[in-house]
């Protein structure tokens, strides 16, 4: 994860975007992943106005900065990365996998440098002129015969990749306490009881059945709370089966 | 990366989606990342028709399968994963980071099993009823105060995470064939039957109990052979309890 301060050094730069829905979607993804600094270069004016007036992600859009050209939009950034959509055939810049590029970007943000990531227009991507400002070009691993992503989705994927990494030591999913061997054994006993009163074994306790049930219960990989629940359900059934047994 | 065959085992399941643009965006992300099998559960009809008629990603949408409920949509899948949007406050299912969940999903796809990933509606996400079908719940690492992603963007991020990894080494441990959702549903039904004949529910079928049992069964993480064994044991008990019931 990036700290708020580190994330604050990233500029998402949309170059000649036309579709207001896409601009809105890009801003929303920024809010989702904790980035605030949106820059737009020569947006299609009507589209940009429309996107700004949308209700969600309003803060990111309201504070968006507008520029006349890419050079001005990235002038305060140390690292400038372009995104390769499907439109670029054979870019002259070195193409990096998103994962590797994200690593380089995080390193810069952590070192206190500002970084810009450029996203081209939906139709034609970034021009050679735009790319000439970029030190690296990142590629999202889309299929070669379906390479071109929707702009909002491309922004979401790139920002996700920047934040996804939980550095070692961070909290992972907290699982419930596993059941103890004692709990599992109680469960095994109640099952044997249920099967016995149900007439599953005709000759009383059966070592083979007991082993089989114990093995099955062990493989259930139960948590302590779940084991408690199952015992409750099972005991109800045993109680009923026992009534039946007594009536035999 | 996943092979074409492995990717072909994934089902993307959109539950009660309303917005045609989002359905179209989800389909487009599927095309971008090489997934083909889209399923929709009770989509908003007009929206679904509109999305189907959009020009891009037409193949994925044309072949989309439509279902009346989540159970039917996931019945042939061994692993069912839900996505946690911002709407769920404190889900009862264990919440996994997307990265960890993706690892589990890839393992299943490589082992030859079918996997479903459920995405809820834009407004309310997945219901508790929907979640009771899920073995794991994955969370995209959005900010806690801006958790709710656009549906098309969420699909793009999840599918990206599935394909991005260049795995070190070969496949991990292949376990016994996991039980399918259909098998688990049968187990749930037999338990409900056992509890009903044992008088656990006095007022006939009970939706809350059903959800509870489905969730407990799902968390057992059963293999197909073990599920078969448990069903055999349980049916014996039901048979006995039913005798008792008839004698009441």
Coordinates of C-alpha atoms in Angstrom, one line a residue:
Chain A
X1 CA 0.0 0.0 0.0
X2 CA 1.0 3.6 -0.5
X3 CA 0.6 6.2 2.2
X4 CA -1.7 9.1 1.6
X5 CA 1.3 11.3 1.1
X6 CA 2.9 9.0 -1.4
X7 CA -0.4 8.6 -3.3
X8 CA -0.7 12.4 -3.3
X9 CA 2.4 12.6 -5.5
X10 CA 0.7 10.7 -8.4
X11 CA -0.9 12.7 -11.3
X12 CA -3.4 10.8 -13.5
X13 CA -3.3 12.6 -16.8
X14 CA -6.1 12.1 -19.4
X15 CA -5.0 13.2 -22.8
X16 CA -7.8 14.4 -25.2
X17 CA -10.5 12.4 -23.6
X18 CA -13.9 12.8 -25.3
X19 CA -16.4 10.7 -23.4
X20 CA -17.7 12.3 -20.2
X21 CA -18.7 8.9 -18.8
X22 CA -15.1 7.7 -19.1
X23 CA -13.7 10.8 -17.5
X24 CA -16.2 10.3 -14.7
X25 CA -15.2 6.6 -14.4
X26 CA -11.5 7.5 -14.3
X27 CA -12.2 9.9 -11.4
X28 CA -14.3 7.4 -9.6
X29 CA -11.5 4.8 -9.8
X30 CA -9.1 7.4 -8.4
X31 CA -11.4 8.0 -5.4
X32 CA -11.7 4.2 -4.9
X33 CA -8.0 3.7 -4.7
X34 CA -7.0 6.9 -2.9
X35 CA -5.6 9.2 -5.6
X36 CA -6.7 12.8 -5.9
X37 CA -4.7 14.6 -8.5
X38 CA -6.4 14.5 -11.9
X39 CA -5.0 16.4 -14.9
X40 CA -6.7 16.7 -18.2
X41 CA -5.0 17.8 -21.5
X42 CA -7.3 19.3 -24.1
X43 CA -10.4 17.4 -23.1
X44 CA -13.4 17.6 -25.4
X45 CA -14.9 20.7 -23.6
X46 CA -18.5 19.7 -23.5
X47 CA -17.6 16.2 -22.3
X48 CA -15.4 17.6 -19.5
X49 CA -18.1 20.0 -18.3
X50 CA -20.6 17.2 -18.2
X51 CA -18.2 14.9 -16.3
X52 CA -17.5 17.6 -13.8
X53 CA -21.1 18.0 -13.0
X54 CA -21.7 14.3 -12.3
X55 CA -22.5 13.5 -8.7
X56 CA -20.0 10.9 -7.8
X57 CA -16.2 11.4 -7.5
X58 CA -17.1 15.1 -7.6
X59 CA -14.1 16.1 -5.5
X60 CA -11.5 14.6 -7.8
X61 CA -13.1 16.3 -10.8
X62 CA -13.8 19.6 -9.2
X63 CA -10.1 19.9 -8.4
X64 CA -8.9 18.6 -11.8
X65 CA -6.3 20.8 -13.5
X66 CA -6.6 21.6 -17.2
X67 CA -3.6 21.9 -19.5
X68 CA -3.1 22.9 -23.1
X69 CA -0.4 20.3 -23.8
X70 CA 1.3 17.2 -22.4
X71 CA 4.6 19.0 -21.7
X72 CA 2.9 21.5 -19.4
X73 CA 0.8 18.7 -17.7
X74 CA 3.9 16.7 -16.7
X75 CA 6.5 19.4 -16.1
X76 CA 6.6 19.0 -12.3
X77 CA 7.0 15.2 -12.5
X78 CA 10.2 13.2 -12.2
X79 CA 8.8 10.1 -13.9
X80 CA 6.4 10.1 -16.8
X81 CA 4.8 6.8 -17.8
X82 CA 2.5 6.3 -20.8
X83 CA -0.1 3.5 -21.2
X84 CA -0.1 1.5 -24.3
X85 CA -3.5 0.7 -25.5
X86 CA -4.3 -1.3 -28.5
X87 CA -3.8 1.6 -30.9
X88 CA 0.0 1.8 -30.7
X89 CA 1.4 -0.6 -33.1
X90 CA 5.1 -0.6 -32.4
X91 CA 6.0 2.0 -29.9
X92 CA 9.5 3.2 -29.8
X93 CA 9.6 3.4 -26.0
X94 CA 10.5 0.3 -24.0
X95 CA 7.3 -1.6 -23.2
X96 CA 7.0 -2.8 -19.6
X97 CA 4.6 -5.2 -18.0
X98 CA 2.2 -3.2 -15.8
X99 CA 3.5 -5.1 -12.7
X100 CA 7.1 -4.0 -13.3
X101 CA 6.2 -0.5 -14.3
X102 CA 4.1 -0.2 -11.1
X103 CA 7.1 -1.2 -9.0
X104 CA 9.2 1.5 -10.6
X105 CA 6.4 4.1 -10.0
X106 CA 6.0 3.1 -6.4
X107 CA 9.7 3.4 -5.8
X108 CA 9.6 7.0 -7.1
X109 CA 6.5 8.0 -5.1
X110 CA 8.2 6.6 -1.9
X111 CA 11.3 8.5 -2.7
X112 CA 9.4 11.8 -2.7
X113 CA 9.2 12.3 -6.4
X114 CA 6.1 13.2 -8.4
X115 CA 5.0 10.7 -11.1
X116 CA 2.6 11.2 -14.0
X117 CA 0.7 8.4 -15.8
X118 CA -0.7 9.3 -19.1
X119 CA -3.8 7.8 -20.6
X120 CA -4.7 8.5 -24.2
X121 CA -8.0 9.1 -25.9
X122 CA -10.4 6.2 -26.3
X123 CA -10.1 6.2 -30.1
X124 CA -6.4 6.6 -30.8
X125 CA -4.5 6.3 -27.6
X126 CA -1.4 8.4 -27.1
X127 CA 0.3 10.0 -30.1
X128 CA 4.0 9.7 -30.8
X129 CA 4.3 13.3 -29.7
X130 CA 2.7 12.4 -26.3
X131 CA 4.9 9.3 -26.0
X132 CA 8.0 11.4 -26.5
X133 CA 7.4 12.8 -23.0
X134 CA 7.3 9.3 -21.5
X135 CA 10.3 7.5 -19.9
X136 CA 8.5 4.2 -19.8
X137 CA 5.5 2.7 -21.5
X138 CA 3.4 0.2 -19.6
X139 CA 1.2 -2.4 -21.0
X140 CA -1.8 -4.0 -19.4
X141 CA -1.7 -7.7 -20.3
X142 CA -4.8 -7.8 -22.5
X143 CA -5.1 -10.3 -25.4
X144 CA -3.3 -9.4 -28.6
X145 CA -6.5 -9.7 -30.6
X146 CA -8.6 -7.7 -28.0
X147 CA -6.1 -5.3 -26.7
X148 CA -8.1 -2.1 -26.5
X149 CA -9.5 -1.4 -23.0
X150 CA -12.2 1.1 -22.1
X151 CA -10.5 4.2 -20.6
X152 CA -12.2 4.0 -17.2
X153 CA -11.4 0.3 -16.9
X154 CA -7.7 0.9 -17.9
X155 CA -7.4 3.6 -15.2
X156 CA -9.0 1.3 -12.6
X157 CA -6.6 -1.6 -13.4
X158 CA -3.5 0.5 -13.4
X159 CA -4.4 2.2 -10.0
X160 CA -5.3 -1.2 -8.6
X161 CA -1.9 -2.5 -9.5
X162 CA -0.3 0.5 -7.8
X163 CA -2.0 -0.1 -4.5
X164 CA -2.6 -3.8 -4.4
X165 CA 0.6 -4.8 -3.0
X166 CA 0.4 -5.4 0.6
X167 CA 3.9 -5.2 1.8
X168 CA 4.9 -8.2 3.8
X169 CA 3.8 -7.9 7.4
X170 CA 0.4 -6.3 6.7
X171 CA -2.8 -7.9 7.9
X172 CA -4.3 -10.6 5.8
X173 CA -7.8 -12.1 6.1
X174 CA -8.6 -12.9 9.7
X175 CA -9.9 -16.4 9.9
X176 CA -11.9 -17.8 12.7
X177 CA -10.3 -20.0 15.3
X178 CA -9.9 -23.6 14.0
X179 CA -11.7 -26.4 15.9
X180 CA -9.5 -28.3 18.3
X181 CA -8.9 -32.1 18.1
X182 CA -11.1 -32.4 21.2
X183 CA -13.9 -30.6 19.4
X184 CA -13.5 -32.9 16.3
X185 CA -13.6 -36.0 18.5
X186 CA -16.8 -34.8 20.1
X187 CA -18.3 -34.4 16.7
X188 CA -17.1 -37.9 15.7
X189 CA -18.8 -39.3 18.8
X190 CA -22.1 -37.6 18.1
X191 CA -22.1 -38.9 14.5
X192 CA -21.4 -42.4 15.7
X193 CA -24.2 -42.1 18.2
X194 CA -26.5 -40.8 15.4
X195 CA -25.6 -43.7 13.2
X196 CA -25.9 -46.2 15.9
X197 CA -29.4 -45.2 17.0
X198 CA -30.3 -45.1 13.3
X199 CA -29.4 -48.8 13.0
X200 CA -26.4 -48.1 10.7
X201 CA -24.3 -50.6 12.7
X202 CA -26.2 -53.7 13.7
X203 CA -23.6 -55.1 16.0
X204 CA -22.9 -52.1 18.3
X205 CA -19.8 -49.9 18.0
X206 CA -17.8 -50.6 15.0
X207 CA -14.1 -49.6 14.9
X208 CA -14.0 -49.3 11.1
X209 CA -17.0 -47.0 11.0
X210 CA -15.5 -44.9 13.8
X211 CA -12.2 -44.5 11.9
X212 CA -14.1 -43.6 8.8
X213 CA -16.1 -41.0 10.5
X214 CA -13.2 -39.5 12.3
X215 CA -11.3 -39.2 9.1
X216 CA -14.2 -37.6 7.4
X217 CA -14.7 -35.1 10.3
X218 CA -11.0 -34.2 10.3
X219 CA -11.1 -33.4 6.6
X220 CA -14.0 -31.0 7.2
X221 CA -11.4 -28.5 8.4
X222 CA -14.0 -26.9 10.8
X223 CA -13.7 -23.7 12.7
X224 CA -14.6 -23.7 16.4
X225 CA -17.8 -21.7 15.9
X226 CA -19.0 -23.9 12.9
X227 CA -18.3 -27.1 14.9
X228 CA -20.5 -25.7 17.6
X229 CA -23.3 -25.1 15.1
X230 CA -23.0 -28.5 13.6
X231 CA -23.1 -30.2 17.0
X232 CA -26.3 -28.3 17.8
X233 CA -28.0 -29.5 14.5
X234 CA -26.8 -33.0 14.9
X235 CA -27.9 -33.4 18.5
X236 CA -31.4 -32.4 17.5
X237 CA -31.4 -35.3 15.0
X238 CA -29.9 -37.8 17.4
X239 CA -32.6 -36.9 19.9
X240 CA -35.3 -37.6 17.4
X241 CA -33.7 -40.8 16.2
X242 CA -33.4 -42.0 19.8
X243 CA -37.1 -41.4 20.3
X244 CA -37.7 -43.6 17.3
X245 CA -35.3 -46.3 18.6
X246 CA -37.2 -46.4 21.9
X247 CA -40.4 -47.0 20.1
X248 CA -39.0 -49.9 18.1
Chain B
X1 CA -1.2 -16.6 -17.2
X2 CA -4.0 -19.0 -17.8
X3 CA -4.3 -21.2 -20.9
X4 CA -7.3 -20.8 -23.1
X5 CA -8.7 -24.0 -21.7
X6 CA -8.3 -22.9 -18.1
X7 CA -9.8 -19.5 -18.8
X8 CA -12.7 -21.3 -20.4
X9 CA -13.7 -22.8 -17.1
X10 CA -14.4 -19.5 -15.5
X11 CA -18.0 -18.1 -15.4
X12 CA -18.5 -14.5 -14.7
X13 CA -21.9 -14.1 -13.1
X14 CA -23.7 -10.8 -13.0
X15 CA -26.5 -10.8 -10.5
X16 CA -29.4 -8.4 -11.1
X17 CA -27.5 -5.9 -13.1
X18 CA -29.5 -3.0 -14.3
X19 CA -27.2 -0.7 -16.3
X20 CA -26.6 -1.9 -19.9
X21 CA -23.4 0.1 -20.1
X22 CA -22.1 -1.8 -17.2
X23 CA -23.1 -5.2 -18.6
X24 CA -21.4 -4.2 -21.8
X25 CA -18.3 -3.0 -20.0
X26 CA -18.1 -6.3 -18.1
X27 CA -18.3 -8.2 -21.4
X28 CA -15.6 -6.0 -22.9
X29 CA -13.2 -6.6 -20.0
X30 CA -13.9 -10.4 -20.4
X31 CA -12.8 -10.1 -24.1
X32 CA -9.8 -8.0 -23.2
X33 CA -8.5 -10.7 -20.7
X34 CA -9.6 -13.8 -22.6
X35 CA -12.7 -15.0 -20.8
X36 CA -15.8 -16.0 -22.7
X37 CA -18.5 -17.4 -20.4
X38 CA -20.8 -14.8 -19.1
X39 CA -23.9 -15.6 -17.1
X40 CA -26.6 -13.2 -16.0
X41 CA -29.1 -13.8 -13.2
X42 CA -32.3 -11.8 -13.5
X43 CA -30.9 -8.9 -15.4
X44 CA -33.1 -5.8 -15.8
X45 CA -34.5 -7.0 -19.2
X46 CA -34.5 -3.8 -21.2
X47 CA -30.9 -3.1 -20.1
X48 CA -29.8 -6.6 -21.0
X49 CA -31.3 -6.4 -24.5
X50 CA -29.7 -3.1 -25.0
X51 CA -26.3 -4.3 -23.9
X52 CA -26.6 -7.4 -26.1
X53 CA -27.1 -5.1 -29.1
X54 CA -24.0 -3.0 -28.5
X55 CA -21.3 -3.4 -31.1
X56 CA -18.2 -4.3 -29.1
X57 CA -17.7 -7.5 -27.1
X58 CA -20.7 -8.8 -29.0
X59 CA -19.5 -12.4 -29.0
X60 CA -19.4 -12.7 -25.2
X61 CA -22.8 -11.1 -24.8
X62 CA -24.4 -13.0 -27.6
X63 CA -23.4 -16.3 -26.0
X64 CA -24.3 -15.1 -22.4
X65 CA -26.6 -17.5 -20.5
X66 CA -29.5 -16.3 -18.5
X67 CA -30.7 -17.8 -15.2
X68 CA -33.6 -17.3 -12.8
X69 CA -31.5 -17.6 -9.7
X70 CA -28.0 -17.8 -8.4
X71 CA -28.2 -21.5 -7.4
X72 CA -29.0 -22.5 -11.0
X73 CA -26.3 -20.2 -12.4
X74 CA -23.5 -21.8 -10.3
X75 CA -24.7 -25.4 -10.1
X76 CA -21.9 -26.8 -12.3
X77 CA -19.1 -24.9 -10.5
X78 CA -16.9 -26.3 -7.8
X79 CA -15.8 -23.0 -6.5
X80 CA -18.1 -20.0 -6.1
X81 CA -16.6 -16.7 -5.2
X82 CA -18.5 -13.5 -4.4
X83 CA -17.2 -10.0 -4.7
X84 CA -17.6 -7.6 -1.8
X85 CA -18.6 -4.2 -2.9
X86 CA -19.1 -1.3 -0.5
X87 CA -22.6 -2.3 0.2
X88 CA -22.0 -5.3 2.5
X89 CA -21.2 -4.0 5.9
X90 CA -19.9 -7.1 7.8
X91 CA -20.3 -10.2 5.7
X92 CA -20.3 -13.5 7.5
X93 CA -18.1 -15.1 4.8
X94 CA -14.3 -15.0 5.3
X95 CA -13.1 -12.0 3.3
X96 CA -10.0 -12.5 1.2
X97 CA -7.8 -10.1 -0.5
X98 CA -8.3 -10.3 -4.2
X99 CA -4.7 -11.5 -4.7
X100 CA -5.2 -14.5 -2.4
X101 CA -8.6 -15.3 -3.8
X102 CA -7.2 -15.1 -7.3
X103 CA -4.5 -17.6 -6.4
X104 CA -7.2 -20.1 -5.1
X105 CA -9.3 -19.5 -8.2
X106 CA -6.4 -20.2 -10.6
X107 CA -5.5 -23.4 -8.7
X108 CA -9.0 -24.7 -9.3
X109 CA -9.1 -23.7 -13.0
X110 CA -5.8 -25.4 -13.5
X111 CA -7.0 -28.5 -11.8
X112 CA -9.9 -28.8 -14.3
X113 CA -12.7 -27.4 -12.1
X114 CA -15.2 -24.8 -13.1
X115 CA -15.3 -21.6 -11.0
X116 CA -18.0 -18.9 -10.8
X117 CA -17.3 -15.3 -9.7
X118 CA -20.4 -13.4 -8.7
X119 CA -20.8 -9.6 -9.1
X120 CA -23.8 -7.9 -7.5
X121 CA -25.9 -5.2 -8.8
X122 CA -24.6 -1.6 -8.9
X123 CA -26.8 -0.4 -6.1
X124 CA -26.8 -3.1 -3.4
X125 CA -24.2 -5.6 -4.3
X126 CA -24.9 -9.3 -3.5
X127 CA -27.6 -10.2 -1.0
X128 CA -27.1 -12.5 2.0
X129 CA -29.1 -15.1 0.0
X130 CA -26.6 -14.7 -2.9
X131 CA -23.6 -14.9 -0.5
X132 CA -24.9 -18.1 1.0
X133 CA -23.8 -19.8 -2.2
X134 CA -20.3 -18.4 -2.0
X135 CA -17.3 -20.3 -0.6
X136 CA -15.2 -17.2 -0.5
X137 CA -15.7 -13.5 -0.7
X138 CA -13.0 -11.4 -2.3
X139 CA -12.4 -7.8 -1.6
X140 CA -10.8 -5.3 -4.0
X141 CA -8.5 -3.1 -1.9
X142 CA -10.5 0.1 -2.3
X143 CA -10.5 2.8 0.4
X144 CA -12.8 2.2 3.3
X145 CA -14.5 5.6 2.7
X146 CA -14.8 5.1 -1.1
X147 CA -15.3 1.4 -1.3
X148 CA -17.9 1.1 -4.0
X149 CA -16.6 0.4 -7.5
X150 CA -18.3 0.8 -10.8
X151 CA -19.4 -2.8 -11.9
X152 CA -17.5 -2.7 -15.2
X153 CA -14.3 -1.5 -13.4
X154 CA -14.6 -4.1 -10.7
X155 CA -14.9 -6.9 -13.3
X156 CA -11.9 -5.5 -15.1
X157 CA -9.7 -5.4 -12.0
X158 CA -10.7 -8.9 -10.9
X159 CA -10.0 -10.4 -14.3
X160 CA -6.7 -8.6 -14.6
X161 CA -5.7 -10.0 -11.3
X162 CA -6.5 -13.5 -12.5
X163 CA -4.3 -13.2 -15.6
X164 CA -1.5 -10.9 -14.6
X165 CA 0.5 -13.4 -12.7
X166 CA 3.4 -15.0 -14.3
X167 CA 3.6 -17.9 -12.0
X168 CA 6.9 -19.1 -10.6
X169 CA 7.2 -22.8 -11.2
X170 CA 4.5 -25.3 -12.0
X171 CA 1.0 -25.9 -10.6
X172 CA 0.6 -26.3 -6.9
X173 CA -0.7 -29.4 -5.1
X174 CA -3.6 -30.9 -6.9
X175 CA -6.2 -32.1 -4.4
X176 CA -9.0 -34.5 -4.9
X177 CA -11.9 -33.3 -7.1
X178 CA -13.8 -30.7 -5.1
X179 CA -17.5 -31.1 -4.7
X180 CA -19.7 -29.1 -7.1
X181 CA -22.2 -26.5 -6.0
X182 CA -24.9 -28.9 -7.1
X183 CA -23.5 -31.6 -4.8
X184 CA -23.4 -29.1 -1.9
X185 CA -26.9 -28.1 -2.6
X186 CA -28.0 -31.7 -2.4
X187 CA -26.2 -32.0 0.9
X188 CA -28.0 -28.8 2.1
X189 CA -31.3 -30.2 1.1
X190 CA -30.8 -33.5 2.9
X191 CA -29.8 -31.7 6.1
X192 CA -32.9 -29.5 5.9
X193 CA -34.9 -32.7 5.4
X194 CA -33.2 -34.3 8.5
X195 CA -33.9 -31.2 10.6
X196 CA -37.4 -30.9 9.4
X197 CA -38.4 -34.5 10.2
X198 CA -36.6 -34.1 13.5
X199 CA -38.9 -31.2 14.3
X200 CA -36.2 -28.5 14.3
X201 CA -38.5 -26.2 12.3
X202 CA -42.0 -26.3 13.5
X203 CA -43.4 -24.2 10.8
X204 CA -42.2 -26.0 7.7
X205 CA -39.4 -24.8 5.4
X206 CA -37.5 -21.9 6.9
X207 CA -35.5 -19.5 4.6
X208 CA -33.1 -18.5 7.5
X209 CA -32.3 -22.1 8.4
X210 CA -31.8 -22.9 4.8
X211 CA -29.3 -20.1 4.4
X212 CA -27.6 -21.1 7.6
X213 CA -27.2 -24.7 6.6
X214 CA -26.1 -23.8 3.0
X215 CA -23.4 -21.5 4.5
X216 CA -22.2 -24.2 6.9
X217 CA -22.1 -26.9 4.2
X218 CA -20.2 -24.6 1.9
X219 CA -17.6 -23.9 4.5
X220 CA -17.0 -27.6 4.9
X221 CA -14.9 -27.4 1.7
X222 CA -15.9 -31.0 0.7
X223 CA -14.3 -33.1 -1.9
X224 CA -16.7 -35.0 -4.2
X225 CA -15.9 -38.4 -2.7
X226 CA -16.3 -37.1 0.8
X227 CA -19.6 -35.4 0.0
X228 CA -20.8 -38.8 -1.3
X229 CA -19.9 -40.5 1.9
X230 CA -21.5 -37.9 4.1
X231 CA -24.7 -38.1 2.0
X232 CA -24.8 -41.8 2.6
X233 CA -24.5 -41.4 6.4
X234 CA -27.0 -38.6 6.6
X235 CA -29.6 -40.4 4.5
X236 CA -29.6 -43.3 6.9
X237 CA -30.3 -41.0 9.7
X238 CA -33.1 -39.2 7.8
X239 CA -34.7 -42.5 7.1
X240 CA -34.7 -43.4 10.8
X241 CA -35.9 -40.0 11.8
X242 CA -38.7 -40.2 9.2
X243 CA -39.8 -43.5 10.8
X244 CA -40.0 -41.8 14.1
X245 CA -42.0 -39.0 12.6
X246 CA -44.5 -41.4 11.1
X247 CA -45.0 -42.9 14.6
X248 CA -45.7 -39.6 16.2

